[in-house]
Amino acid sequence: MFLHPISWPNGKKCAASVTFDIDADSLVRVGRPKDAELRLQPISMGRYGPTVAVPRILETYRRLELTQTFFMPGWVMEQYPDTVEAILKDGHEIGHHSWAHEDPMEHSDEVEAELFGRALDTHIKMTGRKPRGYRAPVYSITPAIVNRLIEHDFLYDSSMMADDLPYDVVTPNGSLIEVPPHWGTDDWPPFAHMGELDYIMPVRGPSDGIKAFIEEFDAMYEAGGFWMPVLHPFLTGRLARWRELERHLERIVEQGDVWLTSMESIAEHAKSTGSRLRKENLDTGSAPATPPTP
Amino acid sequence: MFLHPISWPNGKKCAASVTFDIDADSLVRVGRPKDAELRLQPISMGRYGPTVAVPRILETYRRLELTQTFFMPGWVMEQYPDTVEAILKDGHEIGHHSWAHEDPMEHSDEVEAELFGRALDTHIKMTGRKPRGYRAPVYSITPAIVNRLIEHDFLYDSSMMADDLPYDVVTPNGSLIEVPPHWGTDDWPPFAHMGELDYIMPVRGPSDGIKAFIEEFDAMYEAGGFWMPVLHPFLTGRLARWRELERHLERIVEQGDVWLTSMESIAEHAKSTGSRLRKENLDTGSAPATPPTP
Amino acid sequence: MFLHPISWPNGKKCAASVTFDIDADSLVRVGRPKDAELRLQPISMGRYGPTVAVPRILETYRRLELTQTFFMPGWVMEQYPDTVEAILKDGHEIGHHSWAHEDPMEHSDEVEAELFGRALDTHIKMTGRKPRGYRAPVYSITPAIVNRLIEHDFLYDSSMMADDLPYDVVTPNGSLIEVPPHWGTDDWPPFAHMGELDYIMPVRGPSDGIKAFIEEFDAMYEAGGFWMPVLHPFLTGRLARWRELERHLERIVEQGDVWLTSMESIAEHAKSTGSRLRKENLDTGSAPATPPTP
Amino acid sequence: MFLHPISWPNGKKCAASVTFDIDADSLVRVGRPKDAELRLQPISMGRYGPTVAVPRILETYRRLELTQTFFMPGWVMEQYPDTVEAILKDGHEIGHHSWAHEDPMEHSDEVEAELFGRALDTHIKMTGRKPRGYRAPVYSITPAIVNRLIEHDFLYDSSMMADDLPYDVVTPNGSLIEVPPHWGTDDWPPFAHMGELDYIMPVRGPSDGIKAFIEEFDAMYEAGGFWMPVLHPFLTGRLARWRELERHLERIVEQGDVWLTSMESIAEHAKSTGSRLRKENLDTGSAPATPPTP
């Protein structure tokens, strides 16, 4: 089933990590810079994430005794310090998710480097350490960003889709674990409706939308693989949707044979498997540092 | 489940309010001003709302002895006076919904103020009182509109999405109850198909589309929360769809433990809970009164 | 349930008419005039309609002894004379559906008048009579077209959506029966995928897509109303979809209490109910004859 | 049910061929030529096809003892020689699928001819023979391409949609078997999500998306027809989706009365039925060789 299967610790049958990207109102502020301040509806929709959904999600995690991963733009961390504190207090991981969810394909790498560093400073200041993992806004990771992650000793990225299981991205400058996402377990297609970003979906019902993620889990469980939904508090943290996913997590926990853990733990384990891990060569050296002017 | 739960009156387990925005043919007239008069298909589709769907909805409400809320643009009230009269005769609430469904982000706040006032005059003239509630077209509420609502003694708005339950929007100029909508209970994504507004969805089947709203209710019921679908007579007032929703309302009414009432009653109750209500600060003072030229 | 119910002949509980618009390859030829000849894929997809799907549909109709209605652009009639002959041989109705599916909103009414007349001539030449009914391409009927239909003694139109049941469109120049379509029973949203027309839907499965139409029927049946799907041979005439709809028609026929007939019969019956029919006033006199230049 | 039914060999009740188009990262490289090198996410998503999905698919085919067909752009063959080798080693067919998935409607036929020939050379070099079949990128086959296929002795094309069953495309320059695809059995509408190509679908769940294909099979099986899904390894080769389709293939194989074979075999059999095959005349002579400048 897998060309490069991974054995999970303690005899667990499969591994899983639930990731939430807390973009909050950075989406509309970056997407509509000229008048975002006036757009109270998308701002309020974004604010639902850290102020309503994250406490709900943390409560579930505490009850089920889970340690999971959140990705946060630095700007969002600065705007919502209580959210950062609550997440850290419960022992969860916070990964790097850009400064304010700017798409790296829409500015030069000089700008990207500056924004990346600004977010890194925020992480160090607010979490007391450098983040170990990174996910690019809209998954737009570039070769220059890969180089930057390696340069800053990141353990893993989670933006590329070349495999079902974690793999090793090998560049001339060093390597990085990739913990791959997938559009079939991302909650934007079933749930997002945001005219301000020209992203208007027909919005699935709660059980219908979450069922797709659960079927992805079932296949991964059967094959001894890895399941990683990419969720957003303002979408899947909504009451009815979270109730569906929460029930699924309860089932997994009760089952006992799934290693449901943070991304950092997954990536460390993958790295520890060494030469058995799939290698994906990436010639980041030859890639231009700056995207051509659009 | 909720950080700021609300206890409902008379020991009711949860609260609910079914809201209909009667936009009628204002949508195509504002969306295609140059030639709307020629577009008889979207005009007739809009006219279905007040002339066919609203009588059907009112019949259900009479049979189930419900008092609910409709939001109407002033222009629609003037065009369909019988609709206004029928709604008022049965004791329902009519909320402010702009002059003719113009998106406030697409004109200056001076124009918005004029249109807002014109609609307000229509409400006073046709209903005998100032409306207590407001919903912005396409939810596009701005800080200047919030100020205007407070200035005109509105009790509540229903355009922002920062919470599941009603909350208090606190500004330097006073406060306003927010009764929040949500894209998961809006009927445009499952049912709308309007090329004239560049909004073309794959149109769900009646039971499939309404099932999503019912699942949202189920989650809110279980948690003791608040359910508020945002519907449109020309969409959900269609026979097969309304039959699905009507059956759901019959079940709720029979159950007896749901406070199914008007938005005004919900907002008044929320306001009466005082300091226990979530406060959301909004610095409407610092917001520019006029959106930048697009 | 209906403000203006209609009693159906012979004690039938409800009425129904299955309509097929045979647009064939006119869609891509008009939509991409500069290079349509090169686009063999959408041309072949369109040709599937008259050459494969229509014979299949006619076979079902013969077996179930049904007389139904097809709408055909004049250009399509000229291109597919065998299709016209086969339809007429089985006693079905052919309605006017423009010259070659040009959207009336995209040219002047002078052009529209010329195209309308050209198609009318084709109908007279190929069917031996003037058509009794009309449906506008993409439902884009204008006041000038309504006047033209009345001038040419059309019995009915089927492009406007102001009611569930047939109604009377009353203009200063005379009246016309409207047999209203509805987006919930149109097969473009569930099944069409045509990049050449910028209309790309996620394509529902056969049973899922047809189920929506059947639920609309069920509601109409229960209420004693009228069901009229708007179908296209190249979409719903595909084998698996037609199998689903065919089974539904078999059930209806077996049931025996549904008046499943041509649009002409429906419209004549509606007209015969006289003053009990809903009147919809339309001031076609005041409408400009020519749309403003886009 | 079919105007031109085909009897299948050895008393098989129906025929089927599972086709995979291995586009890999050619999609983003051609779609975003200015900066594709920077877009690691769509590149990695594409790379999933040959490196992860194709081995999985081949394993299933080996287990079920199936010989099927893959279509590959020449550039992809050059980039992924191991994939070509693995496919050939198991005895499967590789069809011509352009040089690098460039849409033939977006360049002149001179350019198209050059790209076509370059891919042909790659096929000959890597597979040791000329391909027998062709599928156009995004199905954009033109009259000039049809002429070119005939000139190069291709047995069949699989880009046009005029029938359910294979048919004979007759031109002034000779003829070609068409093995027709259909949007209801293409995996882009249910599963693709690729902002770089402006193709963003709401992404169905695995069982929901595959169910549509199976229903198409069921209808074809019942009618003794032909079923040919058009799949992409990076979409349907994903674990959970492939598991659904694999189970369906297992059922078909166990059933024993379905001729599940390569496209070449299907086309050869269709050709052998001679005059009973549907003829579709195509005047490729009169078509301009070069599309007008867009």
Short mmCIF file of N, CA and C in Angstrom, two decimals, chain C residues 112-160:
data_model
loop_
_atom_site.label_atom_id
_atom_site.label_comp_id
_atom_site.label_asym_id
_atom_site.label_seq_id
_atom_site.Cartn_x
_atom_site.Cartn_y
_atom_site.Cartn_z
N GLU C 112 -32.55 40.58 -32.35
CA GLU C 112 -33.38 39.53 -31.75
C GLU C 112 -34.62 39.27 -32.61
N ALA C 113 -35.24 40.36 -33.09
CA ALA C 113 -36.45 40.20 -33.92
C ALA C 113 -36.14 39.41 -35.18
N GLU C 114 -34.99 39.70 -35.76
CA GLU C 114 -34.62 39.01 -37.00
C GLU C 114 -34.39 37.52 -36.73
N LEU C 115 -33.65 37.23 -35.64
CA LEU C 115 -33.35 35.83 -35.30
C LEU C 115 -34.62 35.07 -34.95
N PHE C 116 -35.50 35.75 -34.21
CA PHE C 116 -36.78 35.13 -33.81
C PHE C 116 -37.58 34.73 -35.04
N GLY C 117 -37.65 35.64 -36.00
CA GLY C 117 -38.41 35.39 -37.22
C GLY C 117 -37.81 34.26 -38.04
N ARG C 118 -36.49 34.24 -38.09
CA ARG C 118 -35.84 33.21 -38.85
C ARG C 118 -36.19 31.82 -38.28
N ALA C 119 -36.17 31.73 -36.93
CA ALA C 119 -36.53 30.46 -36.29
C ALA C 119 -38.00 30.13 -36.53
N LEU C 120 -38.84 31.15 -36.51
CA LEU C 120 -40.27 30.93 -36.74
C LEU C 120 -40.49 30.34 -38.13
N ASP C 121 -39.79 30.88 -39.09
CA ASP C 121 -39.89 30.36 -40.46
C ASP C 121 -39.48 28.88 -40.51
N THR C 122 -38.43 28.56 -39.81
CA THR C 122 -37.98 27.16 -39.77
C THR C 122 -39.05 26.26 -39.16
N HIS C 123 -39.66 26.72 -38.08
CA HIS C 123 -40.73 25.92 -37.46
C HIS C 123 -41.85 25.66 -38.45
N ILE C 124 -42.30 26.74 -39.12
CA ILE C 124 -43.42 26.60 -40.06
C ILE C 124 -43.04 25.63 -41.19
N LYS C 125 -41.81 25.83 -41.68
CA LYS C 125 -41.35 25.00 -42.79
C LYS C 125 -41.23 23.52 -42.38
N MET C 126 -40.70 23.29 -41.17
CA MET C 126 -40.38 21.90 -40.81
C MET C 126 -41.50 21.20 -40.02
N THR C 127 -42.34 21.96 -39.33
CA THR C 127 -43.39 21.30 -38.53
C THR C 127 -44.77 21.54 -39.12
N GLY C 128 -44.86 22.46 -40.07
CA GLY C 128 -46.14 22.71 -40.71
C GLY C 128 -47.06 23.63 -39.92
N ARG C 129 -46.56 24.17 -38.83
CA ARG C 129 -47.40 25.10 -38.07
C ARG C 129 -46.52 26.06 -37.26
N LYS C 130 -47.11 27.11 -36.78
CA LYS C 130 -46.42 28.01 -35.86
C LYS C 130 -46.32 27.32 -34.51
N PRO C 131 -45.22 27.47 -33.82
CA PRO C 131 -45.15 26.88 -32.48
C PRO C 131 -46.11 27.60 -31.53
N ARG C 132 -46.60 26.87 -30.53
CA ARG C 132 -47.50 27.49 -29.54
C ARG C 132 -46.74 28.00 -28.33
N GLY C 133 -45.54 27.48 -28.10
CA GLY C 133 -44.81 27.85 -26.90
C GLY C 133 -43.39 28.29 -27.17
N TYR C 134 -42.83 29.00 -26.20
CA TYR C 134 -41.49 29.58 -26.34
C TYR C 134 -40.74 29.45 -25.02
N ARG C 135 -39.44 29.19 -25.14
CA ARG C 135 -38.56 29.33 -23.97
C ARG C 135 -37.32 30.07 -24.41
N ALA C 136 -36.94 31.11 -23.65
CA ALA C 136 -35.78 31.93 -24.02
C ALA C 136 -34.48 31.22 -23.65
N PRO C 137 -33.45 31.39 -24.46
CA PRO C 137 -32.12 30.88 -24.11
C PRO C 137 -31.70 31.45 -22.75
N VAL C 138 -31.10 30.63 -21.93
CA VAL C 138 -30.77 30.98 -20.53
C VAL C 138 -31.90 31.76 -19.86
N TYR C 139 -33.14 31.47 -20.24
CA TYR C 139 -34.34 32.11 -19.67
C TYR C 139 -34.38 33.63 -19.86
N SER C 140 -33.51 34.18 -20.72
CA SER C 140 -33.40 35.65 -20.83
C SER C 140 -34.53 36.29 -21.64
N ILE C 141 -35.72 36.15 -21.18
CA ILE C 141 -36.83 36.78 -21.89
C ILE C 141 -36.91 38.26 -21.52
N THR C 142 -37.24 39.09 -22.53
CA THR C 142 -37.35 40.54 -22.33
C THR C 142 -38.79 40.98 -22.60
N PRO C 143 -39.14 42.19 -22.17
CA PRO C 143 -40.49 42.69 -22.48
C PRO C 143 -40.76 42.70 -23.98
N ALA C 144 -39.75 43.04 -24.77
CA ALA C 144 -39.96 43.07 -26.22
C ALA C 144 -40.27 41.67 -26.76
N ILE C 145 -39.65 40.66 -26.18
CA ILE C 145 -39.95 39.29 -26.63
C ILE C 145 -41.37 38.90 -26.24
N VAL C 146 -41.77 39.30 -25.04
CA VAL C 146 -43.16 39.01 -24.63
C VAL C 146 -44.13 39.62 -25.63
N ASN C 147 -43.91 40.88 -25.99
CA ASN C 147 -44.76 41.52 -27.01
C ASN C 147 -44.76 40.72 -28.31
N ARG C 148 -43.59 40.27 -28.70
CA ARG C 148 -43.47 39.54 -29.96
C ARG C 148 -44.23 38.21 -29.91
N LEU C 149 -44.15 37.53 -28.76
CA LEU C 149 -44.88 36.27 -28.62
C LEU C 149 -46.39 36.50 -28.74
N ILE C 150 -46.85 37.58 -28.10
CA ILE C 150 -48.29 37.88 -28.17
C ILE C 150 -48.68 38.23 -29.60
N GLU C 151 -47.86 39.03 -30.24
CA GLU C 151 -48.11 39.43 -31.62
C GLU C 151 -48.22 38.21 -32.54
N HIS C 152 -47.41 37.18 -32.25
CA HIS C 152 -47.42 35.99 -33.10
C HIS C 152 -48.33 34.89 -32.56
N ASP C 153 -49.27 35.27 -31.67
CA ASP C 153 -50.29 34.32 -31.18
C ASP C 153 -49.73 33.13 -30.43
N PHE C 154 -48.61 33.30 -29.76
CA PHE C 154 -48.13 32.20 -28.92
C PHE C 154 -49.11 32.00 -27.76
N LEU C 155 -49.29 30.73 -27.39
CA LEU C 155 -50.15 30.41 -26.26
C LEU C 155 -49.42 30.61 -24.94
N TYR C 156 -48.15 30.23 -24.93
CA TYR C 156 -47.45 30.27 -23.65
C TYR C 156 -45.95 30.54 -23.82
N ASP C 157 -45.38 31.01 -22.71
CA ASP C 157 -43.94 31.12 -22.56
C ASP C 157 -43.54 30.21 -21.39
N SER C 158 -42.24 29.84 -21.36
CA SER C 158 -41.76 29.07 -20.21
C SER C 158 -40.36 29.54 -19.83
N SER C 159 -40.25 30.78 -19.38
CA SER C 159 -38.94 31.37 -19.05
C SER C 159 -38.95 32.14 -17.73
N MET C 160 -40.13 32.45 -17.20
CA MET C 160 -40.20 33.30 -16.00
C MET C 160 -40.58 32.48 -14.78
#
